[in-house]
Amino acid sequence: MIDASGDLFDVSAYLRKGPHQHPATEPHSVVENDGEGHWRYARKRARAQLCAFKAAGCLTVGILANILLAMPLIPTELVAPAHAQAIPKSLEQGGTDAALKVRRNTWTVGVAGGQLSGTYMTLADELAEVLDDGDNLRVIPIVTYGAASNLDDLLYLRGVDVAMVQSDVFEYFRTQRKTLNLESRIHYIIRLPVSEMHVLAGADIKTIEDLRGKKVSFGPAGSASSLTGTIVFQRLGVKVEHVLLDNATALQKVKSSELAALVRVIGKPIGFFGQIPANSGLHLVPIPFSKTFTDMYTLGEFTREEYPTLIPQGEKIDTIAVPAVLAVFNWPKNTDRYRRVRRFTEALFTKWDKFIEPQRHPKWRDVNLAATVPGWTRWSVAEEMLSQDSRVAEFQQKDMRAGDSWQKDMRAGDSWSFLKSVINLTEEQREELYHEFLQRQKQRESVQR
């Protein structure tokens, strides 16, 4: 007799049922209705189920055996463990939260660049790429409203130690906003390349005068164009309907003639203008230079090589350019912020050759480390590094050549460099130089005719 408690099937369920309730496995004539016959029937049923289970078990074992035998035929790469990828060492560093916080913040320097699509932001990003040295120095580029508001950020925004600032912004804060002790609070590390003023308009706008009374976007508030562009139009005496729109929106509105023009003050070349198709009907409007600009601005130009879809073959477009600096807050010595910016400045001069490599923005190659900026004070650490630099004589000679280049350029007829350094001249020298410039321009025009 089979012990029901140890059977793989619970036969007690069958014992509680009448024979008419069981599934028919045999004809009813062979099933006995008394208790003993019913028990014999149950045992037969259990043995039959047990045999079926054993048969199924054997089949399962056979199938598993076949699978195991076939497994060596499966390509090993499908079952091999995945190789772990290399993790940056900076992320592997451990320690307490307090220790990690100190390590991450001890040598961090914030650089206010500008708008994300602008040249200054590109320069700020490349400062980080070249100067970053793990925990020894970390440079964080900061997207801002633009170069005009960067001086505000440098003065008042926590975490900003260095900023791209234009010379006319400095003058505005000094003379109009009358910021206290500005000259002693803000110094410069190096003079940056100039930024050119771009005025983009439709075919019906030939000159700046054609914009009088029309709607013109000067970029978002705080951008370089919102200040420089406004000053230039005021000095030219051209009154327009002044609006402040982001550049992407302004471009669409110029295309649809909702705006007559948009203004951007940014270092050339910039993809924003370079990517405009040739059949857009848009072009860059020339900006005439006059003696009213010689205090803070220089003469610039655009060529077809820089903007092939906006400038006809063989032509150049004159414009106004504004000098810029890499400005620094003049932190007191022996303070934490002073130590950070000192390390930043030392690295900048030490690794300068990396900024003029081909993959960097071409504007870096226009920088002269020894160049001075009238009205500004070079930061003491930058002065120290410049005096220790073995290339200082070369830099100074380059700056002297730039200062005298207007004479050579006038003889050569190169209008771009003609007034490049007039900001260093006295009012009388500017007046004389400007008249000589006009005479030279007339001579060039008569030859071209």
XYZ file of N, CA, C and O in Angstrom, residues 106-113 123-133 135-142 154 159-164 187-190 192 325-329 331 336-352 355 364 369 379 381-382 385:
276
model
N 38.337 74.285 -3.669
C 39.525 75.026 -3.242
C 40.138 75.851 -4.378
O 40.514 77.003 -4.192
N 40.236 75.269 -5.593
C 40.913 75.949 -6.697
C 39.974 76.152 -7.884
O 40.364 75.984 -9.039
N 38.750 76.539 -7.609
C 37.766 76.778 -8.655
C 37.678 78.271 -8.968
O 37.591 79.097 -8.057
N 37.694 78.598 -10.265
C 37.608 79.983 -10.724
C 36.446 80.092 -11.712
O 36.363 79.320 -12.664
N 35.550 81.057 -11.479
C 34.421 81.278 -12.374
C 34.724 82.372 -13.386
O 35.195 83.454 -13.023
N 34.464 82.084 -14.673
C 34.724 83.043 -15.754
C 33.401 83.401 -16.422
O 32.745 82.529 -17.013
N 32.998 84.662 -16.351
C 31.787 85.128 -17.022
C 32.106 85.329 -18.496
O 32.908 86.192 -18.856
N 31.479 84.502 -19.349
C 31.771 84.570 -20.777
C 30.811 85.464 -21.524
O 31.136 86.583 -21.904
N 35.604 81.600 -26.121
C 36.902 81.860 -25.506
C 36.918 81.390 -24.052
O 37.913 80.819 -23.584
N 35.836 81.625 -23.324
C 35.749 81.169 -21.933
C 35.816 79.658 -21.851
O 36.467 79.090 -20.968
N 35.144 78.982 -22.776
C 35.155 77.526 -22.797
C 36.558 77.001 -23.082
O 37.004 76.008 -22.478
N 37.285 77.668 -23.974
C 38.638 77.227 -24.287
C 39.606 77.547 -23.153
O 40.613 76.843 -22.990
N 39.325 78.571 -22.364
C 40.115 78.799 -21.151
C 40.026 77.582 -20.232
O 41.030 77.137 -19.657
N 38.815 77.037 -20.105
C 38.622 75.856 -19.263
C 39.334 74.642 -19.852
O 39.988 73.877 -19.130
N 39.220 74.459 -21.163
C 39.834 73.294 -21.799
C 41.353 73.291 -21.624
O 41.956 72.235 -21.391
N 41.974 74.451 -21.719
C 43.436 74.529 -21.645
C 43.937 74.556 -20.205
O 44.930 73.905 -19.870
N 43.260 75.279 -19.335
C 43.789 75.537 -18.002
C 43.339 74.547 -16.941
O 43.960 74.471 -15.877
N 42.267 73.808 -17.178
C 41.802 72.848 -16.177
C 42.913 71.868 -15.807
O 43.569 71.292 -16.678
N 43.092 71.664 -14.515
C 44.147 70.775 -14.021
C 43.635 69.978 -12.827
O 44.272 69.931 -11.772
N 42.038 68.850 -9.541
C 41.821 69.567 -8.285
C 42.785 70.735 -8.111
O 42.610 71.562 -7.208
N 43.829 70.820 -8.959
C 44.799 71.922 -8.843
C 44.252 73.229 -9.396
O 44.639 74.303 -8.955
N 43.360 73.143 -10.386
C 42.726 74.330 -10.942
C 41.541 73.883 -11.788
O 41.697 73.055 -12.690
N 40.387 74.427 -11.480
C 39.195 74.150 -12.284
C 38.590 75.480 -12.719
O 38.259 76.319 -11.885
N 38.426 75.645 -14.028
C 37.855 76.866 -14.594
C 36.431 76.553 -15.041
O 36.212 75.636 -15.832
N 35.471 77.317 -14.541
C 34.070 77.092 -14.871
C 33.564 78.250 -15.727
O 33.365 79.362 -15.228
N 33.347 78.021 -17.045
C 32.770 79.070 -17.892
C 31.307 79.293 -17.516
O 30.559 78.333 -17.306
N 30.889 80.541 -17.454
C 29.528 80.872 -17.038
C 28.812 81.591 -18.167
O 29.282 82.619 -18.655
N 30.918 90.665 -12.452
C 32.234 90.662 -11.834
C 32.235 91.458 -10.531
O 32.919 91.099 -9.564
N 30.930 84.102 -6.983
C 31.512 83.026 -7.776
C 32.150 83.468 -9.069
O 32.782 82.660 -9.752
N 32.005 84.742 -9.448
C 32.620 85.257 -10.672
C 33.912 85.981 -10.307
O 33.899 86.954 -9.558
N 35.040 85.480 -10.821
C 36.349 86.067 -10.524
C 36.956 86.772 -11.731
O 37.764 87.688 -11.583
N 36.603 86.293 -12.930
C 37.170 86.809 -14.175
C 36.018 86.988 -15.156
O 35.031 86.247 -15.106
N 36.130 87.988 -16.056
C 35.037 88.232 -17.005
C 35.561 88.846 -18.289
O 36.568 89.567 -18.291
N 34.876 88.532 -19.395
C 35.124 89.196 -20.670
C 34.361 90.527 -20.663
O 33.131 90.527 -20.577
N 40.606 95.349 -12.526
C 41.825 95.434 -13.313
C 41.702 94.488 -14.515
O 40.672 93.844 -14.683
N 42.747 94.429 -15.322
C 42.702 93.510 -16.460
C 43.934 92.616 -16.466
O 45.002 92.986 -15.966
N 43.761 91.420 -17.037
C 44.855 90.457 -17.146
C 45.513 90.588 -18.515
O 46.730 90.739 -18.611
N 44.720 90.504 -19.579
C 45.227 90.694 -20.936
C 44.185 91.462 -21.747
O 43.007 91.509 -21.374
N 41.961 91.583 -24.927
C 41.378 90.626 -25.859
C 41.214 91.256 -27.234
O 41.261 92.489 -27.366
N 38.736 93.288 -22.838
C 39.784 92.813 -21.930
C 39.289 91.584 -21.175
O 38.081 91.335 -21.081
N 40.241 90.831 -20.672
C 39.937 89.787 -19.700
C 40.092 90.442 -18.338
O 41.208 90.639 -17.854
N 38.967 90.847 -17.764
C 38.982 91.631 -16.536
C 38.983 90.732 -15.304
O 38.508 89.593 -15.348
N 39.492 91.254 -14.207
C 39.591 90.489 -12.969
C 39.221 91.393 -11.803
O 39.512 92.598 -11.813
N 38.565 90.820 -10.813
C 38.306 91.575 -9.593
C 39.598 91.637 -8.792
O 40.283 90.632 -8.591
N 41.103 91.310 -5.948
C 40.963 90.806 -4.584
C 42.169 91.195 -3.728
O 43.297 91.237 -4.235
N 41.484 84.090 -0.080
C 41.234 82.864 -0.832
C 41.002 83.153 -2.311
O 41.576 82.492 -3.179
N 40.167 84.148 -2.620
C 39.874 84.451 -4.020
C 41.118 84.955 -4.757
O 41.318 84.667 -5.937
N 41.948 85.715 -4.080
C 43.191 86.191 -4.689
C 44.071 85.012 -5.084
O 44.640 84.981 -6.197
N 44.213 84.017 -4.195
C 45.060 82.865 -4.481
C 44.547 82.085 -5.687
O 45.323 81.601 -6.506
N 43.219 81.963 -5.786
C 42.646 81.234 -6.907
C 42.950 81.924 -8.238
O 43.375 81.295 -9.208
N 42.688 83.228 -8.299
C 42.870 83.948 -9.553
C 44.361 84.075 -9.879
O 44.736 84.120 -11.056
N 45.202 84.135 -8.876
C 46.646 84.144 -9.126
C 47.065 82.859 -9.840
O 47.803 82.910 -10.823
N 46.581 81.720 -9.343
C 46.921 80.453 -9.988
C 46.378 80.419 -11.418
O 47.035 79.920 -12.328
N 45.173 80.929 -11.614
C 44.575 81.008 -12.948
C 45.460 81.835 -13.883
O 45.745 81.437 -15.026
N 45.915 82.990 -13.431
C 46.723 83.897 -14.247
C 48.079 83.283 -14.564
O 48.580 83.392 -15.704
N 48.686 82.653 -13.584
C 49.976 81.999 -13.815
C 49.841 80.896 -14.868
O 50.690 80.762 -15.756
N 48.770 80.133 -14.788
C 48.549 79.062 -15.772
C 48.295 79.647 -17.159
O 48.738 79.085 -18.168
N 47.575 80.764 -17.228
C 47.281 81.396 -18.514
C 48.559 81.776 -19.240
O 48.722 81.497 -20.439
N 49.489 82.405 -18.549
C 50.741 82.821 -19.181
C 51.640 81.621 -19.473
O 52.283 81.550 -20.526
N 51.668 80.661 -18.564
C 52.528 79.495 -18.735
C 52.099 78.642 -19.927
O 52.927 78.113 -20.661
N 50.782 78.520 -20.126
C 50.253 77.654 -21.186
C 49.776 78.445 -22.411
O 48.977 77.945 -23.203
N 50.282 79.657 -22.563
C 49.761 80.512 -23.625
C 49.907 79.891 -25.018
O 49.035 80.049 -25.875
N 46.969 78.160 -26.595
C 45.810 78.920 -27.089
C 45.946 79.282 -28.566
O 44.944 79.595 -29.209
N 42.325 84.106 -30.676
C 43.449 84.030 -29.733
C 44.740 84.475 -30.397
O 45.615 85.051 -29.743
N 50.037 89.662 -25.531
C 50.045 89.649 -24.064
C 50.583 90.942 -23.470
O 50.208 91.311 -22.350
N 46.493 93.918 -13.817
C 46.533 93.275 -12.499
C 47.970 92.936 -12.137
O 48.769 92.547 -13.002
N 49.513 90.522 -10.653
C 50.025 89.177 -10.948
C 50.323 89.046 -12.439
O 51.326 88.447 -12.836
N 49.453 89.595 -13.292
C 49.692 89.562 -14.732
C 50.952 90.353 -15.073
O 51.731 89.959 -15.953
N 53.917 88.131 -14.205
C 54.102 87.058 -15.167
C 54.671 87.589 -16.480
O 55.533 86.955 -17.096
